[in-house]
Amino acid sequence: MQLETLVAASVALVAFSAYLTHNRTGLPRVGKAGPLGFILTALRSIGSFEDLIREGLNKYGGKPFVVPTMAGSVIMVSGPENIDLIKASDDSAINQPISINESLQLDYTMNSRQLALPYHAVVIRTDTTRAINSFIPEVLDETRLSMSEAFAPKVGEKSATIPLFHTMTHLIARISNRAVLGISLCRNETFLHDIVRFAETVVLYAQVLRWLPRILRRPAYLLASSAFGGAKQPCKTLIPHLKVLIAERAQGLESSKTIGDFLINHAPPEELANPELLAMRVAIVNFGSIHTSSIFGSHAIFHLAALSEAEQDDIRDEIVEALESESGYTKTSLAKMRKLDSTLREVGRFYALLSIGLTRRLIKPVSLADGTVLPSGYNIAVPLAPIHFDASVYPEPEKFDCFRFSKLRDTEENVVKHGFTTIDKDFVPFGLGRHACPGRFLCASMELKTMLAHMLLNYDLSLPDGVKTVPKPMTLSGTVMPNLSACIVLAPRVGQVGQDL
Ligand code: HEM
């Protein structure tokens, strides 16, 4: 078959499947009218999702409205009462796992067990969060080593100019796998390459699979992932490693305490008997940490690099004070780094991961606070801009201010309220309710702060010559990514006070 025919057939299939799911909700919708208008608007949602949401918010005020997407209709709801309704939901009517399954196409990109038996979320929420203190020295050690390799200037040069997002993805994969799998795999270049590729392609492939009729999804994924990405390659390294851990456990040997060990402790017998299934658990944890933390870390570093030298020094002084008061990196010293914490919370407010949050599947009809009844079978979501850019909560909301929350913490008694990991109805990048992100303590309180603190103490950060502002983020179908090719400049601060080397 000619390539043009294949492309035309795929577009026709995509358009047909979008039409089949067109708006039958009885709610108003944005975009052009009629079935053809639905398809055209769905196509537009790929590049201009935020514009469609803005149109709906302006046109329909706080009322629910539908945005056509290539995966069908999504109902947008807003307002504090409706957010409370979603937050309080127990999955019996407003369901989160089904919508996650749908948005990551887990049945194809990982496997259907992730939805049926989500014990990996329990492991992150319980054992992993409890072990954060013991992971800190490991994460710091890996941060020092990996950054000294990644940021080394070329011979004869004083600084290194690096493509930030790509470098961050590899650093996060290595550093977080020190906690997930230990020293041997976190330094295995083949594994790192394969797991990064897997994490990077899951979102992309899931996006495209959602546009296809179900019958085509499995063959399409197998075809695409056999050429690029997919879990097969990282599993080649993961499976023998997990077999050793399982055998050691069976012999009652004392094993190192990694997140991999925690997963083995919680795994049901059929997964212990089939390490391929267990490897998928490690893969989903890796996906959760690599994809999200590299996005948040890159946004934060771009903004830190854009600060004046005096402002950067202000943050360094606070880091040094915190480390001195606690004799090094601990949970308490990291908690004292409020300016770094504030920068990360501002990343959550300003960018988040997506322009919508709290995506859920309605499995029963649901009545909203104003009496509107939403029909079952649809996905709902909450646009984040009205929450995170509400001027009555966040003065000058369009301004990215690294110190926005640390200033508030200096003046208010309730210091926890403005911390990066504190979620409430005004701050939802980690979701809300029973499914709120359990990895935020590992990623936020620990990994990202350790990495950023070490980076600031050991390197002068700046944007490349001639670049005056933080590179604009990139958006695709509602996902918000840092600019993928933009660089930053890092110059080692040799002999400077405050180095933690
Ligand atoms: C900056 C980093 C991160 C961000 C912004 C983030 C964001 C999110 C969001 C928005 C959700 C859905 C919440 C909801 O629907 O209410 C979520 C769920 C989840 N996240 Fe994260 N995440 C981050 C880091 C991590 C890390 C490092 C891990 C694992 C090590 C992780 C593991 C999970 C898991 C397992 C869930 C599903 C929880 C459940 O369904 O009960 N996340 N995350």
XYZ file of C-alpha atoms and ligand atoms in Angstrom:
544
model
C 0.000 0.000 0.000
C 1.292 3.485 -0.880
C 2.159 5.761 2.044
C -0.415 8.380 0.920
C -3.185 5.737 0.915
C -2.154 4.583 4.381
C -2.162 8.146 5.740
C -5.540 8.924 4.094
C -7.047 5.677 5.491
C -5.718 6.456 8.984
C -7.105 10.006 8.926
C -10.482 8.676 7.729
C -10.517 6.082 10.521
C -9.564 8.657 13.121
C -12.231 11.053 11.879
C -14.847 8.268 11.788
C -14.064 7.129 15.311
C -14.196 10.733 16.589
C -17.569 11.133 14.847
C -18.919 7.961 16.450
C -18.232 9.430 19.853
C -19.479 12.912 19.022
C -21.335 15.042 21.534
C -24.556 13.366 22.670
C -24.335 14.758 26.180
C -27.031 17.414 25.776
C -24.484 19.942 27.058
C -23.252 22.915 25.053
C -19.985 22.378 23.249
C -17.201 24.558 21.869
C -16.062 24.738 18.266
C -17.853 24.485 14.955
C -21.451 23.164 14.854
C -22.605 19.849 13.352
C -20.948 16.442 12.975
C -18.313 17.766 10.563
C -17.720 20.681 12.953
C -17.157 18.155 15.732
C -14.453 16.405 13.698
C -12.787 19.686 12.690
C -12.809 20.915 16.298
C -11.408 17.579 17.508
C -8.565 17.985 15.022
C -8.052 21.552 16.257
C -7.845 20.312 19.859
C -4.457 18.694 19.086
C -2.700 22.044 18.738
C -5.141 24.486 20.346
C -6.705 22.658 23.300
C -6.179 25.637 25.625
C -7.940 28.000 23.159
C -10.971 25.690 23.093
C -11.113 25.610 26.886
C -10.839 29.413 27.017
C -13.686 29.648 24.480
C -15.885 27.398 26.658
C -15.100 29.260 29.879
C -15.855 32.637 28.266
C -19.006 31.451 26.493
C -20.598 29.322 29.219
C -19.323 30.934 32.422
C -19.120 28.321 35.181
C -21.479 25.899 33.397
C -20.236 22.521 32.161
C -19.388 22.341 28.476
C -17.975 19.788 26.047
C -14.644 19.957 24.240
C -14.371 17.641 21.230
C -11.046 15.785 21.180
C -9.645 13.065 18.957
C -10.574 10.626 21.732
C -14.178 11.837 21.877
C -16.073 14.367 24.010
C -14.590 15.598 27.290
C -16.933 17.422 29.685
C -15.274 20.387 31.413
C -16.593 21.258 34.871
C -15.429 23.992 37.191
C -16.260 25.748 40.469
C -15.346 24.848 44.068
C -18.484 22.741 44.706
C -17.857 20.555 41.666
C -14.183 20.192 42.563
C -15.266 19.070 46.051
C -17.644 16.574 44.438
C -14.799 15.033 42.393
C -12.426 15.119 45.360
C -14.898 13.211 47.537
C -15.693 10.616 44.866
C -14.935 6.958 45.626
C -14.764 5.659 42.034
C -18.269 4.162 42.186
C -19.744 6.942 40.030
C -16.833 9.286 39.260
C -13.970 6.916 38.513
C -10.258 7.753 38.299
C -8.516 4.428 37.472
C -10.591 3.901 34.325
C -9.710 7.375 33.065
C -5.979 6.835 33.791
C -6.203 3.502 31.986
C -7.817 5.274 29.077
C -5.408 8.209 28.939
C -2.271 6.024 29.167
C -3.865 3.153 27.199
C -2.446 0.813 29.843
C -4.037 -2.285 28.251
C -1.652 -1.828 25.327
C 1.309 0.205 26.659
C 1.688 -1.842 29.875
C -0.997 -4.375 30.800
C -4.523 -4.547 32.175
C -3.318 -5.726 35.631
C -2.192 -2.168 36.437
C -5.839 -1.117 36.530
C -7.238 -4.283 38.131
C -4.631 -4.482 40.903
C -2.875 -1.156 41.488
C -0.592 -2.303 44.341
C 2.291 -0.228 42.918
C 0.349 2.895 44.041
C 0.098 1.401 47.551
C 3.860 0.724 47.576
C 4.596 4.360 46.642
C 2.075 5.671 49.184
C 3.317 3.501 52.098
C 6.770 1.814 52.117
C 8.385 4.282 49.697
C 7.200 7.408 51.490
C 8.300 5.939 54.829
C 11.760 5.148 53.412
C 12.464 8.649 52.066
C 15.023 9.425 54.782
C 17.060 6.344 53.982
C 17.005 7.135 50.249
C 18.459 10.644 50.725
C 22.182 9.679 50.956
C 21.795 7.374 47.936
C 20.038 10.017 45.878
C 22.650 12.629 46.849
C 25.505 10.291 45.921
C 23.976 9.566 42.521
C 23.207 13.263 41.977
C 26.836 14.262 42.620
C 28.268 11.637 40.319
C 25.780 11.978 37.473
C 25.872 15.784 37.460
C 29.675 15.881 37.499
C 29.578 13.721 34.358
C 26.663 15.454 32.613
C 27.737 19.044 33.347
C 31.505 18.738 32.804
C 32.728 21.513 30.488
C 34.795 20.479 27.462
C 38.567 20.648 27.946
C 39.702 24.288 27.934
C 36.168 25.643 28.496
C 34.755 27.132 31.702
C 31.113 26.177 31.215
C 28.906 23.587 29.536
C 25.855 24.438 27.440
C 23.421 21.540 27.652
C 19.998 20.771 26.165
C 18.090 20.842 29.432
C 15.060 18.588 29.046
C 16.934 15.727 27.421
C 19.675 15.895 30.072
C 17.173 16.112 32.933
C 15.295 13.061 31.684
C 18.488 10.984 31.794
C 19.569 12.385 35.169
C 16.159 11.704 36.715
C 16.112 8.177 35.266
C 19.505 7.456 36.796
C 18.935 9.174 40.146
C 15.433 7.852 40.749
C 16.480 4.332 39.767
C 19.097 4.447 42.514
C 16.042 4.301 44.814
C 13.963 2.016 42.580
C 16.536 -0.633 41.625
C 19.859 0.191 43.268
C 23.340 1.059 42.106
C 23.926 -1.612 39.461
C 20.918 -0.914 37.239
C 20.856 2.845 37.776
C 24.312 3.011 36.156
C 23.531 0.521 33.397
C 23.534 2.737 30.293
C 21.558 0.285 28.148
C 18.809 0.024 30.744
C 18.685 3.805 31.244
C 18.456 4.416 27.521
C 15.646 1.848 27.156
C 13.622 2.936 30.177
C 13.815 6.626 29.164
C 12.654 5.730 25.675
C 9.785 3.720 27.170
C 8.756 6.577 29.505
C 8.976 9.147 26.710
C 6.949 7.134 24.230
C 4.120 5.984 26.534
C 2.351 9.352 26.487
C 2.884 9.850 22.777
C 1.741 6.384 21.762
C -1.210 6.489 24.177
C -2.294 9.769 22.613
C -2.300 8.300 19.115
C -3.881 4.969 20.170
C -6.826 6.867 21.625
C -7.539 8.271 18.190
C -7.800 4.807 16.636
C -10.713 2.343 16.736
C -10.094 -0.253 19.489
C -9.570 -3.101 17.063
C -6.519 -1.372 15.600
C -4.870 -0.359 18.881
C -2.977 -3.537 19.739
C -1.500 -4.124 16.268
C -0.683 -0.402 15.959
C 1.116 -0.390 19.326
C 3.009 -3.607 18.583
C 4.125 -2.210 15.248
C 5.201 1.172 16.615
C 6.875 -0.135 19.789
C 8.789 -2.843 17.930
C 10.417 -0.042 15.961
C 10.854 2.467 18.812
C 10.167 2.589 22.556
C 7.875 0.154 24.353
C 8.517 -1.953 27.457
C 10.185 -4.887 25.680
C 13.723 -3.490 25.710
C 13.889 -2.307 29.363
C 12.258 -5.603 30.418
C 15.203 -7.505 28.924
C 17.366 -6.012 31.686
C 14.663 -5.839 34.342
C 13.500 -9.452 34.261
C 16.877 -11.128 35.112
C 17.447 -8.508 37.846
C 14.028 -9.185 39.401
C 14.563 -12.967 39.167
C 17.688 -12.567 41.321
C 15.809 -10.434 43.866
C 12.934 -12.946 44.034
C 15.377 -15.864 44.456
C 17.235 -14.005 47.237
C 13.959 -13.335 48.994
C 12.951 -17.016 48.721
C 16.235 -17.975 50.395
C 15.559 -15.500 53.191
C 18.650 -13.478 52.280
C 18.812 -9.894 53.492
C 18.230 -7.822 50.343
C 18.876 -4.115 49.913
C 15.829 -1.983 50.500
C 14.861 -0.536 47.142
C 11.422 0.267 45.752
C 11.897 -2.907 43.671
C 12.114 -4.876 46.945
C 8.966 -3.179 48.238
C 7.136 -4.156 45.040
C 8.256 -7.766 45.456
C 6.976 -7.758 49.044
C 3.528 -6.638 47.876
C 3.339 -8.663 44.648
C 0.708 -11.416 44.398
C 2.037 -15.004 43.823
C 1.212 -14.979 40.108
C 3.475 -11.941 39.589
C 6.310 -13.486 41.609
C 5.963 -16.581 39.432
C 6.074 -14.438 36.303
C 8.695 -11.675 36.613
C 7.559 -10.262 33.271
C 4.443 -9.018 35.072
C 6.542 -7.675 37.925
C 8.819 -5.902 35.456
C 5.761 -3.968 34.246
C 5.252 -2.684 37.811
C 8.808 -1.375 37.833
C 8.152 0.102 34.403
C 5.027 1.977 35.544
C 6.849 3.389 38.599
C 9.627 4.499 36.274
C 7.117 6.082 33.943
C 5.517 7.905 36.903
C 8.793 9.352 38.095
C 10.793 9.997 34.903
C 8.118 11.708 32.879
C 6.743 13.972 35.604
C 9.896 14.899 37.514
C 11.907 15.744 34.403
C 9.143 18.104 33.262
C 8.873 19.836 36.661
C 12.658 19.900 37.171
C 13.283 21.453 33.742
C 10.688 24.211 34.223
C 12.231 25.004 37.617
C 15.818 25.103 36.301
C 14.899 27.402 33.399
C 13.374 29.844 35.903
C 16.261 29.540 38.375
C 18.715 30.203 35.532
C 16.768 33.345 34.595
C 17.117 34.825 38.109
C 19.719 37.500 38.851
C 22.963 36.413 40.503
C 21.824 38.070 43.742
C 18.537 36.131 43.701
C 20.343 32.842 43.030
C 22.719 33.633 45.901
C 19.748 34.301 48.143
C 18.511 30.747 47.483
C 22.067 29.359 47.930
C 22.372 31.100 51.331
C 19.157 29.450 52.508
C 20.351 26.034 51.289
C 23.711 26.413 53.064
C 21.975 27.515 56.273
C 19.631 24.507 56.110
C 22.497 22.049 55.473
C 24.628 23.538 58.253
C 21.797 23.462 60.782
C 21.096 19.764 60.123
C 24.653 18.646 59.295
C 23.816 17.775 55.692
C 20.946 16.563 53.542
C 18.069 15.184 55.627
C 14.290 15.379 55.447
C 14.454 18.325 57.865
C 17.151 20.265 56.005
C 15.270 19.773 52.728
C 12.114 21.078 54.442
C 14.031 24.211 55.429
C 14.846 25.003 51.766
C 11.694 27.071 51.365
C 12.832 29.111 48.384
C 13.512 25.998 46.333
C 10.223 24.535 47.546
C 8.463 27.735 46.515
C 9.985 27.574 43.013
C 8.673 24.031 42.592
C 5.205 24.944 43.857
C 5.180 27.862 41.419
C 6.022 25.394 38.608
C 2.979 23.357 39.693
C 0.762 26.435 39.688
C 2.056 28.009 36.485
C 2.510 24.943 34.257
C 1.309 21.717 35.961
C 1.571 18.666 33.690
C -1.603 19.346 31.754
C -3.935 22.278 31.220
C -6.716 20.147 32.750
C -6.752 18.116 35.965
C -8.879 15.643 37.917
C -9.772 13.684 34.797
C -12.364 11.056 35.686
C -14.758 8.658 33.912
C -18.459 8.938 34.744
C -19.748 5.438 35.245
C -23.124 6.618 36.565
C -25.035 9.848 35.843
C -23.862 12.566 38.247
C -25.720 15.695 39.434
C -23.616 18.820 39.733
C -24.115 21.517 42.367
C -26.310 23.608 40.004
C -28.561 20.619 39.231
C -27.060 19.824 35.807
C -27.020 16.064 35.310
C -23.942 14.705 33.536
C -24.572 11.489 31.585
C -22.499 8.375 32.270
C -19.863 7.045 29.885
C -17.996 10.316 29.390
C -14.725 11.682 30.669
C -14.875 14.817 32.783
C -12.006 17.138 33.692
C -11.396 20.461 35.411
C -9.649 23.292 33.511
C -6.696 24.388 35.651
C -6.285 28.000 34.467
C -9.310 29.382 36.395
C -7.873 27.815 39.576
C -4.154 28.489 39.213
C -4.535 31.947 37.610
C -7.255 33.254 39.947
C -6.022 36.760 40.834
C -7.972 36.744 44.112
C -5.852 33.788 45.284
C -2.620 34.456 43.378
C -1.914 38.192 42.872
C -0.311 38.931 39.472
C -1.048 35.368 38.375
C 0.571 35.780 34.928
C 3.929 36.430 36.585
C 6.131 33.417 37.400
C 7.594 34.272 40.810
C 10.060 31.762 42.287
C 9.550 33.396 45.696
C 5.727 33.655 45.641
C 5.157 30.955 48.256
C 8.295 31.444 50.368
C 7.225 35.075 50.898
C 3.819 33.852 52.079
C 5.445 31.296 54.363
C 7.528 34.098 55.915
C 4.402 36.087 56.792
C 1.817 33.445 57.663
C 1.677 31.080 60.588
C 0.510 28.020 58.669
C 3.763 27.202 56.877
C 2.602 23.825 55.582
C -0.188 25.483 53.598
C 2.157 26.856 50.936
C 4.517 23.867 50.666
C 5.048 22.121 47.321
C 3.385 18.865 48.386
C 0.368 20.481 50.059
C -2.675 20.039 47.876
C -5.978 21.872 48.156
C -8.709 23.215 45.912
C -6.443 26.130 44.870
C -3.502 23.896 43.959
C -4.222 20.740 41.987
C -1.190 19.729 39.869
C -1.004 16.511 41.925
C -4.761 15.897 41.804
C -7.026 15.713 44.857
C -8.771 13.128 46.988
C -8.014 9.424 47.358
C -6.042 9.276 44.093
C -3.862 12.337 44.678
C -0.298 11.616 43.567
C 1.445 9.421 46.140
C 4.844 10.044 44.479
C 4.896 13.742 45.291
C 6.822 13.260 48.528
C 9.538 11.192 46.881
C 9.724 13.417 43.799
C 9.223 16.788 45.490
C 10.445 16.764 49.063
C 13.375 14.663 48.174
C 14.638 14.006 44.675
C 14.013 17.320 42.972
C 15.058 19.426 45.961
C 18.251 17.400 46.475
C 19.095 17.751 42.786
C 18.330 21.473 42.592
C 20.154 22.263 45.849
C 23.269 20.385 44.733
C 23.100 22.041 41.336
C 22.826 25.559 42.733
C 25.634 25.056 45.242
C 28.011 23.618 42.688
C 27.201 25.409 39.444
C 26.459 28.926 38.246
C 23.305 28.669 36.180
C 22.399 30.976 33.307
C 20.455 31.088 30.069
C 22.632 31.004 26.918
C 24.072 34.313 25.637
C 21.418 36.448 24.004
C 18.506 34.525 25.592
C 16.719 36.948 27.892
C 13.613 35.029 28.901
C 12.619 31.510 29.873
C 11.840 29.478 26.719
C 8.124 29.173 26.047
C 6.616 25.794 26.970
C 5.216 23.497 24.282
C 1.643 22.212 24.382
C 0.032 19.248 22.622
C -3.537 18.047 23.242
C -3.484 19.633 26.707
C -0.034 18.405 27.823
C 2.379 21.157 28.831
C 6.072 20.428 28.233
C 9.179 22.553 28.674
C 10.816 23.577 25.407
C 12.479 20.340 24.306
C 15.534 21.791 22.583
C 16.298 24.848 24.764
C 19.667 24.917 26.573
C 21.092 26.250 29.809
C 24.679 27.111 30.709
C 26.359 25.570 33.756
C 29.727 26.743 35.064
C 31.294 24.800 37.963
C 31.681 27.020 41.056
C 35.172 25.770 41.865
C 36.394 26.909 45.270
C 33.186 28.770 46.110
C 31.861 28.813 49.635
C 28.819 26.581 50.022
C 29.863 23.697 47.785
C 28.505 20.469 49.179
C 31.093 18.340 47.437
C 6.356 16.440 39.860
C 6.086 15.168 39.857
C 4.700 14.548 39.740
C 3.496 15.101 39.342
C 3.212 16.532 38.917
C 2.494 14.047 39.427
C 1.144 14.203 39.130
C 0.188 13.226 39.313
C -1.231 13.402 39.060
C -1.884 14.663 38.504
C -1.858 12.239 39.387
C -3.368 11.944 39.264
C -4.079 12.438 40.512
C -5.597 12.474 40.416
O -6.141 12.014 39.405
O -6.259 12.980 41.354
C -0.835 11.309 39.832
C -1.086 10.022 40.250
C -0.090 9.117 40.531
N 1.264 9.355 40.599
Fe 2.187 11.135 40.318
N 3.114 12.896 39.837
C 4.453 13.162 40.052
C 5.420 12.279 40.485
C 5.224 10.946 40.730
C 6.256 10.001 41.106
C 7.727 10.371 41.302
C 5.642 8.787 41.250
C 6.229 7.449 41.626
C 7.407 7.245 42.108
C 4.220 8.979 40.997
C 3.265 7.977 41.081
C 1.903 8.189 40.916
C 0.909 7.114 41.072
C 1.187 5.651 41.417
C -0.347 7.706 40.840
C -1.724 7.009 40.864
C -2.337 7.159 42.238
C -3.714 6.519 42.346
O -4.348 6.332 41.314
O -4.167 6.243 43.460
N 4.006 10.297 40.681
N 0.402 11.936 39.785
